[in-house]
Amino acid sequence: MGKCNDIDASFLVRNKLNVKPRPYQMNQPVYVGIDIGTTNTCAYTITQKEVLEQVADENGKTLIRSVVCFCENGEVIVGNRYASKTSEVVKGNVVFNAKRIIGLKFNDPRIKQAAKSCQAKVVEDANGFASFWIPSQKRRVSPIEIYTRIINYVWSRIGLQFRNVVCVTITCPAMFKNEERTAIMRAIKDSDIRCPVRMINEPCAAAIYYGVNYQDVNGVYAIYDLGGGTFDVSLISVEDGSRLKVLHSGGNPVIGGQRFDDQVIQYLQKLYHEDEDDDLIDEKLQGVNPESYHNVRFKLMEKCREAKEFLLSDDIVEIELSDYMLMIRRLFPPENEDCLSDPDAYNLTIDQLNDLIKNDVSTTIDILKKCIEEKGYSLSDVKRILMVGGSSRLRLVRQKLEDTFTKERITYTVNPDTVVAQGAAQYSLHKELRDITIEDSTKWDFATLVRDRYEPLIKKDTVIPCKVEKDYIITRDHEGWFYDQIYEGDIQDPSSMKLLKYFESEVTLQDDPLTVRYTFEVPEDGILYYSVVEVDTGRVLQERTMIRTDWACLFVIIYPSVYHLIE
């Protein structure tokens, strides 16, 4: 495995705290794991002596907010320092929660709800994907760019202490589809990292950390991953702490911390309307001034998030709204100053929060049970439930899991905020040492559409890496145009199938028949790749390439003695 180029030592000069690396660290081989979460990013380094060290920001904070601020003066701030730039937040120059929309088309049903938590305005880009409009930049900024900036920031922090980074592993939600995975991979390729980079699923990384660091771990484990934006569950078997096999996966792309915050907002709106006979946040204001409306809603959402987190350990929290009401008055001055009253703070109890989120939490438990039972296992066959993601700390989540599996089988000894990054770092090291193996599988069906029926190319739960070939045999009777379409989703639910790629070919034959072979493969990163060759001659029409839906249609034009591929 190759090593990256030396990281620019000028980072030492630019670092505001002038952090000095320990001399012995600078040139020793080091391996990195990065977990870019919806809310926070966490990264770890690990040496060949198995010493794990968490990457910190300029102020020593080890959970780095997944936030990028584009200041009016041209400065770009990544991470926790955005909090000092409240004016930029109000102006819509700060991007939160980019993970919720990365790789999604603007018309995806999930965008409408996700956009409320991103702070920056979500718009459609030239290829139909969701993007952000940043006023200070006077341009659209893609979620891919946000990811790249977060990766580069973490990479620069690592560069303060290490130059000899051998390998980096970046994690991805297990149920992310091809579009989302390719978007993350493009962010990685656009980043400053120049050493080998691997991408693995978040539940696998969590299982690796547990397998490497705990004794007597052989058995079947369920990874319960409830983060800020999504819910994932994976059933994994572990042998000797080093051989992991993903048996099954499931999840829900919208259940997570942000959804719970929305439910608290709706609860406050209900209380306020009962007390004041008015709206706490008037949806009509969105048509008057969308940017200001968005800022007001974000302010309220942050208050609700803080209240939810306070209830992790306390039974009641007071949500003060006076500063929120002042913001409403400033951004939307009323015709009559008395028409807006400043309400007293509202209380939220743990029982009230549990009542708000109980249906979603029950849904996650049902998904977990289904994931186990669909592979022929009983709940008693699962040795332990590994908790991942900040929202797995919620008291109702833990109570429901304990009721279903017993308290003794729920793992609380591992930090759910950091376990994925720790496991990713250990995967980087042990993959290099070749003493760990992962047998993962595809999460969705890849299929073509034949006579209004989906015909699978690569079925869900196929072990990866995997490869399939499809030949097109073209005779003079079919000379002219032919096409094919590649879809991704669950064939059992046709409404879930989404078009990934439209292949169209114009053919003029010299040899009859002519065979063109498409090869589709899914490697460890879970992304669908393709290549095209003319079988008889071996002529390569398309080198191995990621399938990306934002490219133009693929045209393979075959003439008597000329073969062209035009994108």
C-alpha positions as a printed Julia matrix, in Angstrom:
567×3 Matrix{Float64}:
   0.0     0.0     0.0
   1.42    3.35   -1.0
   1.91    6.31    1.28
   0.74    9.87    0.84
   2.95   12.81    0.07
   4.19   14.87    3.01
   1.47   17.12    4.4
   2.36   20.78    4.01
   4.25   21.83    7.16
   2.94   25.39    6.72
  -0.15   24.16    8.57
   1.99   24.57   11.68
   2.42   28.26   10.95
  -1.23   28.86   10.08
  -2.57   27.08   13.16
  -3.84   29.72   15.54
  -2.84   27.79   18.63
   0.61   27.05   17.18
   0.25   23.4    18.21
   3.65   21.75   18.21
   3.75   18.09   17.23
   5.64   15.58   19.3
   8.82   14.97   17.26
   8.56   11.17   17.32
   5.07   11.38   15.83
   5.8    13.35   12.7
   7.3    10.54   10.62
   5.81    7.41   12.16
   3.22    5.59   10.05
  -0.31    6.5    11.07
  -3.76    5.41    9.95
  -6.93    7.51    9.99
 -10.67    7.0    10.38
 -13.19    9.78    9.67
 -16.91    9.67   10.43
 -18.78   12.63    8.92
 -22.07   12.72   10.78
 -25.15   14.79   10.13
 -24.48   16.93   13.2
 -20.87   16.23   14.17
 -17.71   14.93   12.55
 -15.35   12.68   14.49
 -11.88   11.49   13.46
  -9.23    9.25   14.98
  -5.63    8.4    14.21
  -4.02    5.1    15.15
  -0.39    4.02   15.13
   1.03    0.59   14.45
   1.22    0.17   18.23
  -2.59    0.46   18.36
  -2.55    3.88   20.05
  -5.83    5.64   19.21
  -5.95    9.42   19.4
  -8.93   11.63   18.67
  -8.47   14.59   16.32
  -9.35   17.94   17.93
 -10.13   21.41   16.61
  -8.27   24.64   17.45
  -9.94   24.82   20.87
  -9.38   21.19   21.78
 -12.94   20.06   21.04
 -13.02   16.53   19.68
 -16.56   16.54   18.28
 -16.36   18.89   15.31
 -19.66   20.3    14.06
 -20.37   19.3    10.45
 -20.86   22.96    9.57
 -19.3    25.24    6.95
 -19.58   29.05    7.18
 -18.89   31.25    4.13
 -18.19   34.69    5.6
 -18.89   37.96    3.82
 -15.16   38.83    4.01
 -14.26   35.7     2.0
 -13.13   33.6     4.96
 -14.44   30.03    5.09
 -14.85   28.51    8.56
 -15.34   24.79    9.16
 -16.48   23.31   12.44
 -17.26   24.76   15.85
 -15.99   28.3    15.23
 -19.13   29.07   13.19
 -20.85   29.82   16.54
 -19.02   33.15   16.73
 -20.46   34.19   13.36
 -24.14   34.58   14.26
 -24.6    37.3    11.65
 -23.51   34.87    8.94
 -26.05   32.33   10.21
 -28.81   34.94    9.92
 -27.7    35.85    6.38
 -27.91   32.24    5.22
 -24.16   31.83    4.69
 -23.82   28.82    7.0
 -24.54   25.22    5.92
 -25.72   22.65    8.45
 -26.72   19.01    7.92
 -25.4    18.65    4.36
 -25.4    14.89    4.86
 -29.2    14.93    4.73
 -29.26   16.02    1.09
 -25.96   14.87   -0.41
 -26.53   12.93   -3.63
 -30.29   13.63   -3.67
 -32.25   15.11   -6.54
 -34.0    18.38   -5.73
 -37.37   16.77   -6.38
 -36.71   13.94   -3.9
 -39.54   13.89   -1.3
 -36.95   14.01    1.51
 -35.62   17.41    0.46
 -38.57   19.49    1.66
 -38.19   18.39    5.26
 -34.38   18.21    5.24
 -34.08   21.76    3.87
 -35.6    23.18    7.06
 -32.57   22.07    9.07
 -29.81   23.12    6.65
 -30.01   26.87    7.41
 -28.62   27.87    4.01
 -31.28   27.95    1.3
 -31.61   24.66   -0.62
 -31.95   25.13   -4.39
 -31.72   23.03   -7.56
 -28.43   22.87   -9.44
 -27.94   22.59  -13.2
 -28.11   18.78  -13.05
 -31.28   18.62  -10.98
 -29.54   17.87   -7.67
 -30.13   19.65   -4.36
 -27.57   22.34   -3.63
 -27.17   25.43   -1.41
 -27.45   29.08   -2.38
 -24.78   31.05   -0.49
 -25.35   34.85   -0.67
 -21.77   35.75    0.28
 -20.46   33.59   -2.59
 -23.19   34.63   -5.03
 -23.27   31.04   -6.23
 -24.61   27.57   -5.58
 -22.49   25.36   -3.34
 -23.01   21.61   -3.62
 -23.17   19.24   -0.64
 -20.13   17.58   -2.24
 -18.14   20.77   -1.73
 -19.31   20.96    1.88
 -18.13   17.39    2.45
 -14.8    18.18    0.78
 -14.24   21.21    3.0
 -14.98   19.17    6.13
 -12.58   16.43    5.0
  -9.88   19.01    4.23
 -10.32   20.64    7.64
  -9.89   17.32    9.45
  -6.93   16.49    7.18
  -5.26   19.8     8.08
  -5.68   19.08   11.79
  -4.05   15.67   11.33
  -1.24   17.38    9.41
  -0.25   19.29   12.54
   1.03   16.07   14.1
   1.6    13.53   11.36
   3.22   13.54    7.94
   3.31    9.83    7.19
  -0.37    8.93    6.81
  -0.56    5.5     5.2
  -4.3     5.08    4.71
  -7.62    6.84    5.46
 -11.04    5.21    5.89
 -14.16    7.35    5.59
 -17.52    5.94    6.62
 -20.91    6.0     4.94
 -24.45    5.12    6.13
 -25.21    1.49    5.29
 -28.45    2.26    3.45
 -27.08    5.11    1.29
 -27.85    4.46   -2.36
 -25.55    4.75   -5.35
 -26.13    8.49   -5.9
 -25.26    9.31   -2.28
 -22.21    7.04   -2.27
 -20.82    8.43   -5.51
 -21.29   11.96   -4.17
 -19.22   11.11   -1.09
 -16.56    9.46   -3.26
 -16.38   12.57   -5.46
 -15.89   14.68   -2.31
 -13.02   12.4    -1.31
 -11.42   12.67   -4.76
 -11.76   16.48   -4.65
 -10.11   16.66   -1.22
  -6.46   17.24   -0.3
  -5.93   13.62    0.73
  -3.33   11.96   -1.48
  -2.94    8.58    0.18
  -5.21    5.55   -0.38
  -8.76    6.13    0.88
 -11.3     3.42    1.61
 -15.02    3.8     2.25
 -16.91    1.38    4.49
 -20.36    1.34    6.04
 -20.77    2.89    9.47
 -22.18   -0.25   11.18
 -19.18   -2.26    9.95
 -16.8     0.28   11.48
 -18.62    0.08   14.82
 -18.47   -3.72   14.77
 -14.73   -3.62   13.96
 -14.03   -1.47   17.01
 -15.97   -3.83   19.24
 -14.39   -6.93   17.7
 -10.83   -5.64   18.04
 -11.13   -4.28   21.6
 -13.3    -6.78   23.48
 -12.85  -10.42   24.43
 -15.26  -13.27   23.68
 -16.96  -11.41   20.86
 -17.81  -14.32   18.59
 -21.49  -14.35   17.7
 -24.26  -12.4    15.99
 -24.57   -8.69   16.73
 -27.11   -6.04   15.78
 -25.82   -2.53   15.13
 -28.48    0.04   16.08
 -27.38    3.33   14.47
 -29.66    6.29   15.21
 -27.94    9.52   14.22
 -28.95   13.07   13.47
 -30.54   12.4    10.1
 -30.95    8.68    9.42
 -31.52    5.31   11.06
 -29.52    2.24   10.02
 -29.48   -1.27   11.39
 -27.17   -4.12   10.43
 -26.98   -7.74   11.51
 -23.33   -8.83   11.67
 -21.6   -12.06   12.63
 -18.14  -11.82   14.22
 -15.57  -14.61   14.31
 -12.31  -14.31   16.27
 -12.82  -10.55   16.46
 -11.37  -10.18   12.97
 -13.78  -11.8    10.51
 -16.97   -9.87   10.05
 -19.87  -10.85    7.84
 -22.8    -8.51    7.21
 -25.84  -10.77    7.26
 -28.57   -8.21    6.6
 -29.27   -4.47    6.71
 -32.24   -2.15    6.98
 -33.14    1.36    7.99
 -35.17    4.49    7.5
 -33.7     7.53    5.7
 -35.7    10.17    7.61
 -35.83    9.02   11.25
 -33.18   10.72   13.38
 -32.39   13.59   15.7
 -33.55   16.28   13.28
 -36.97   14.65   12.97
 -37.27   14.56   16.75
 -36.4    18.27   16.86
 -39.21   18.94   14.37
 -41.64   17.11   16.63
 -40.66   19.3    19.58
 -41.21   22.39   17.41
 -44.69   21.2    16.51
 -45.43   20.65   20.2
 -44.34   24.2    21.08
 -46.43   25.59   18.24
 -49.47   23.78   19.62
 -48.91   25.15   23.15
 -48.35   28.67   21.87
 -51.47   28.62   19.73
 -53.54   27.43   22.69
 -52.17   30.24   24.89
 -52.01   33.13   22.41
 -54.47   32.13   19.68
 -51.66   32.9    17.23
 -48.89   31.05   15.41
 -45.46   30.7    16.99
 -44.05   30.62   13.46
 -46.41   31.71   10.7
 -45.91   29.61    7.57
 -47.26   32.53    5.51
 -44.1    34.47    6.34
 -42.2    32.06    4.1
 -43.83   33.69    1.07
 -43.06   37.21    2.37
 -39.35   36.69    3.03
 -38.12   33.09    2.63
 -34.6    33.81    3.91
 -35.78   35.5     7.12
 -38.42   32.83    7.68
 -35.74   30.16    7.36
 -33.53   31.93    9.91
 -36.38   32.25   12.38
 -37.27   28.58   12.05
 -33.62   27.58   12.48
 -33.39   29.6    15.69
 -36.4    27.73   17.05
 -34.99   24.39   15.93
 -31.7    25.0    17.78
 -33.64   25.72   20.97
 -35.58   22.49   20.58
 -32.41   20.49   19.9
 -30.78   21.86   23.05
 -33.9    21.01   25.07
 -33.95   17.46   23.72
 -30.29   16.96   24.64
 -30.87   18.4    28.12
 -33.47   15.69   28.71
 -30.85   12.97   28.22
 -30.12   13.34   31.93
 -32.86   15.56   33.42
 -36.6    15.12   33.7
 -37.69   18.65   32.78
 -36.27   21.55   30.78
 -37.38   25.15   30.35
 -37.43   26.49   26.78
 -37.03   30.26   26.9
 -38.54   32.0    23.85
 -38.05   35.73   24.57
 -34.99   36.1    22.34
 -36.77   34.13   19.63
 -39.73   36.54   19.8
 -37.35   39.5    19.57
 -35.91   37.97   16.4
 -39.44   37.63   14.98
 -40.13   41.31   15.7
 -36.87   42.41   14.1
 -37.22   40.38   10.92
 -40.99   40.7    10.53
 -42.01   44.0    12.2
 -45.71   43.84   13.14
 -48.13   46.59   12.17
 -49.27   46.68   15.79
 -46.51   46.29   18.39
 -48.99   44.7    20.76
 -49.96   41.95   18.35
 -46.96   39.85   19.35
 -46.76   38.95   23.02
 -43.66   37.54   24.61
 -44.77   34.22   26.14
 -43.36   32.82   29.3
 -40.93   29.98   28.84
 -42.49   26.61   28.15
 -41.55   23.46   30.01
 -40.83   20.17   28.3
 -40.75   17.03   30.42
 -39.13   13.72   29.6
 -42.57   12.11   29.46
 -43.76   14.7    26.95
 -40.67   14.18   24.78
 -41.12   10.42   24.91
 -44.75   10.79   23.85
 -43.68   12.92   20.85
 -41.08   10.47   19.56
 -42.56    7.13   20.65
 -43.97    6.21   17.21
 -40.64    6.79   15.46
 -38.7     4.93   18.14
 -41.14    2.02   17.89
 -40.59    2.04   14.12
 -36.83    1.66   14.62
 -37.4    -1.3    16.94
 -39.7    -2.9    14.36
 -37.06   -2.4    11.64
 -34.42   -3.97   13.9
 -36.62   -7.0    14.64
 -37.47   -7.41   10.96
 -33.79   -7.28   10.01
 -33.07  -10.11   12.46
 -36.06  -12.29   11.6
 -35.78  -11.96    7.81
 -32.48  -13.87    7.95
 -34.0   -16.68    9.98
 -32.67  -15.6    13.38
 -34.65  -15.13   16.57
 -34.15  -12.18   18.92
 -32.5   -14.51   21.41
 -29.84  -15.41   18.81
 -28.43  -11.87   18.95
 -25.57  -11.71   21.43
 -25.5    -7.94   21.83
 -26.96   -4.71   20.5
 -24.23   -2.17   19.71
 -25.39    1.45   20.06
 -24.22    3.96   17.48
 -25.15    7.6    16.85
 -25.94   10.45   19.23
 -29.7     9.86   19.16
 -29.2     6.34   20.51
 -28.56    8.06   23.85
 -32.24    9.02   24.15
 -33.75    7.44   27.24
 -36.8     6.1    25.41
 -34.56    4.36   22.84
 -32.61    2.6    25.58
 -35.78    1.67   27.45
 -37.38    0.13   24.34
 -34.23   -1.82   23.49
 -33.92   -3.11   27.05
 -37.57   -4.17   27.01
 -36.99   -6.07   23.75
 -33.55   -7.62   24.36
 -32.89   -7.25   28.14
 -30.55   -4.67   29.64
 -27.59   -7.06   29.85
 -27.43   -7.39   26.06
 -27.34   -3.65   25.32
 -23.77   -2.32   25.05
 -23.3     0.94   26.93
 -19.52    0.67   27.39
 -18.79    2.08   23.92
 -19.19    5.79   23.16
 -21.86    5.99   20.39
 -20.48    9.36   19.21
 -16.97    8.07   18.54
 -17.17    4.31   17.95
 -17.59    4.6    14.16
 -14.5     6.79   13.7
 -12.5     4.57   16.06
 -13.49    1.46   14.11
 -12.71    3.17   10.8
  -9.18    4.01   12.01
  -8.65    0.42   13.16
  -9.91   -0.84    9.81
  -7.29    1.33    8.06
  -4.57   -0.27   10.16
  -5.74   -3.87   10.19
  -6.63   -3.88    6.49
  -3.01   -2.9     5.86
  -1.87   -5.69    8.19
  -4.3    -8.04    6.41
  -5.51   -9.51    9.68
  -9.13   -8.42    9.35
 -11.76   -9.28    6.74
 -15.24   -7.9     6.06
 -17.84   -9.66    3.98
 -20.41   -6.96    3.19
 -23.28   -7.09    0.72
 -25.33   -4.87   -1.57
 -28.2    -3.09    0.15
 -30.4    -2.61   -2.92
 -31.25   -4.36   -6.18
 -29.62   -3.14   -9.41
 -31.86   -3.99  -12.35
 -32.78   -3.29  -15.96
 -36.32   -2.7   -17.21
 -37.53   -5.37  -19.65
 -41.13   -5.26  -20.96
 -42.27   -3.24  -17.94
 -40.64   -5.72  -15.55
 -37.48   -5.2   -13.52
 -34.89   -7.83  -14.34
 -32.13   -7.99  -11.68
 -28.52   -7.46  -12.64
 -27.18   -7.62   -9.08
 -29.6    -8.67   -6.37
 -29.9    -7.18   -2.9
 -27.72   -8.96   -0.3
 -25.22  -10.1    -2.96
 -21.79  -10.42   -1.35
 -19.39   -7.7    -2.5
 -17.13   -7.33   -4.34
 -19.27   -8.75   -7.13
 -19.39   -8.53  -10.93
 -21.91   -9.31  -13.68
 -21.64   -9.09  -17.47
 -24.4    -8.3   -19.93
 -23.97   -8.83  -23.67
 -25.86   -6.94  -26.37
 -25.89   -8.99  -29.58
 -26.74   -6.68  -32.46
 -27.67   -7.88  -35.97
 -28.51   -5.91  -39.1
 -32.17   -6.38  -38.23
 -31.53   -4.18  -35.15
 -29.24   -1.68  -36.84
 -30.03    1.83  -35.67
 -30.8     2.71  -32.06
 -31.03    0.56  -28.96
 -31.02    1.52  -25.31
 -30.99    0.14  -21.79
 -31.78    1.58  -18.37
 -30.19    0.78  -15.0
 -32.35    1.1   -11.89
 -31.69    0.84   -8.16
 -34.12    0.05   -5.36
 -36.16   -2.84   -3.97
 -37.62   -4.94   -6.79
 -40.31   -6.16   -4.38
 -41.47   -2.54   -4.14
 -41.49   -1.22   -7.75
 -42.27    2.32   -6.55
 -38.83    2.43   -4.89
 -36.93    1.77   -8.13
 -35.05    4.88   -9.31
 -33.33    5.38  -12.66
 -29.55    5.49  -12.27
 -28.4     5.56  -15.87
 -29.86    5.62  -19.36
 -27.63    3.91  -21.92
 -28.4     4.65  -25.56
 -26.49    3.43  -28.6
 -26.5     4.27  -32.3
 -25.24    1.3   -34.31
 -24.05    0.9   -37.91
 -22.68   -2.58  -38.48
 -19.8    -3.87  -40.54
 -19.71   -7.32  -38.92
 -22.98   -9.15  -38.39
 -23.63   -9.92  -35.59
 -21.76   -7.54  -33.28
 -21.48   -8.2   -29.53
 -20.99   -5.35  -27.07
 -20.34   -6.39  -23.45
 -21.23   -4.24  -20.45
 -19.56   -5.23  -17.18
 -21.16   -4.04  -13.95
 -19.35   -4.42  -10.64
 -19.72   -3.35   -7.03
 -16.45   -3.24   -5.03
 -15.99   -2.7    -1.27
 -17.23    0.91   -1.41
 -20.72   -0.26   -2.48
 -20.71    1.9    -5.64
 -21.83    0.53   -9.02
 -19.13    0.76  -11.71
 -19.33   -0.18  -15.39
 -17.08   -0.76  -18.4
 -17.83   -1.53  -22.07
 -15.9    -3.63  -24.6
 -16.5    -4.91  -28.12
 -16.22   -8.67  -27.57
 -14.71   -9.9   -30.85
 -11.9    -7.36  -30.99
 -11.49   -6.6   -27.28
 -11.65   -2.91  -28.11
 -12.41   -0.9   -24.96
 -15.32    1.46  -25.51
 -15.49    2.66  -21.89
 -12.91    2.28  -19.13
 -14.13    1.28  -15.66
 -16.17    4.24  -14.4
 -18.59    5.05  -11.58
 -22.22    5.25  -12.65
 -23.3     8.79  -11.86
 -26.76   10.06  -12.7
 -25.65   13.64  -13.26
 -23.74   12.75  -16.4
 -25.29   13.12  -19.82
 -26.78   10.03  -21.44
 -24.18    7.58  -22.65
 -23.97    7.22  -26.42
 -22.01    4.31  -27.89
 -21.77    5.04  -31.6
 -20.52    2.08  -33.63
 -19.63    2.65  -37.28
 -17.91    0.34  -39.86
 -14.38    0.86  -38.58
 -14.7     3.59  -35.93
 -15.75    3.12  -32.31
 -16.47    6.24  -30.26
 -17.81    6.86  -26.77
 -19.34   10.28  -26.24
 -20.44   11.59  -22.85
